[in-house]
Amino acid sequence: MAEIINLRMARKARDRAADKAKAAQNRAKHGLTRDALNGTKAEQKRTERTLDGAKRDTDRND
């Protein structure tokens, strides 16, 4: 006898595999993940604050 398969489960598995492949293509196409992008933005803001805090006040009239 042939092996009995559940067509609904097979279809869902096929769709999941297609979604995974499309997600991988989109990650490659658009670069960083959202978490990595947010982490990078936070690091940039932190660096800007540090640099702004270290600036000298050049408009003094001493």
C-alpha positions as a printed NumPy array, in Angstrom:
array([[ 0.   ,  0.   ,  0.   ],
       [ 0.973,  3.579, -0.523],
       [ 1.797,  5.89 ,  2.329],
       [-1.142,  8.032,  3.389],
       [-0.405, 11.739,  3.719],
       [-2.51 , 14.564,  5.024],
       [-2.799, 17.007,  2.121],
       [-3.622, 19.966,  4.374],
       [-0.447, 19.441,  6.416],
       [ 1.641, 18.933,  3.277],
       [ 0.285, 22.164,  1.786],
       [ 0.997, 24.106,  4.97 ],
       [ 4.546, 22.728,  5.13 ],
       [ 5.109, 23.717,  1.499],
       [ 3.781, 27.229,  2.177],
       [ 5.99 , 27.599,  5.269],
       [ 9.056, 26.615,  3.257],
       [ 8.165, 29.151,  0.554],
       [ 7.666, 31.867,  3.194],
       [11.045, 31.054,  4.746],
       [12.753, 31.31 ,  1.362],
       [11.091, 34.651,  0.62 ],
       [12.061, 35.972,  4.061],
       [15.682, 35.006,  3.459],
       [15.64 , 36.831,  0.128],
       [14.146, 39.934,  1.747],
       [16.748, 39.882,  4.546],
       [19.51 , 39.741,  1.968],
       [17.849, 42.447, -0.107],
       [17.176, 44.898,  2.699],
       [20.205, 44.273,  4.901],
       [19.985, 44.329,  8.653],
       [17.263, 42.946, 10.861],
       [15.03 , 45.406, 12.69 ],
       [16.752, 44.653, 16.002],
       [20.196, 45.227, 14.526],
       [19.021, 48.438, 12.87 ],
       [17.52 , 49.756, 16.13 ],
       [20.702, 48.809, 17.972],
       [22.775, 50.717, 15.443],
       [20.545, 53.788, 15.726],
       [20.766, 53.691, 19.522],
       [24.548, 53.457, 19.324],
       [24.667, 56.455, 16.96 ],
       [22.499, 58.535, 19.302],
       [24.659, 57.567, 22.274],
       [27.809, 58.571, 20.374],
       [26.28 , 61.911, 19.355],
       [25.323, 62.683, 22.963],
       [28.827, 61.833, 24.13 ],
       [30.416, 64.037, 21.488],
       [28.011, 66.918, 22.129],
       [28.807, 66.726, 25.83 ],
       [32.537, 66.882, 25.144],
       [32.395, 69.963, 22.902],
       [34.099, 73.078, 24.073],
       [32.166, 76.279, 24.381],
       [33.917, 78.501, 21.799],
       [31.671, 81.557, 21.949],
       [32.89 , 82.747, 25.354],
       [33.941, 86.365, 25.742],
       [36.77 , 86.066, 28.262]])
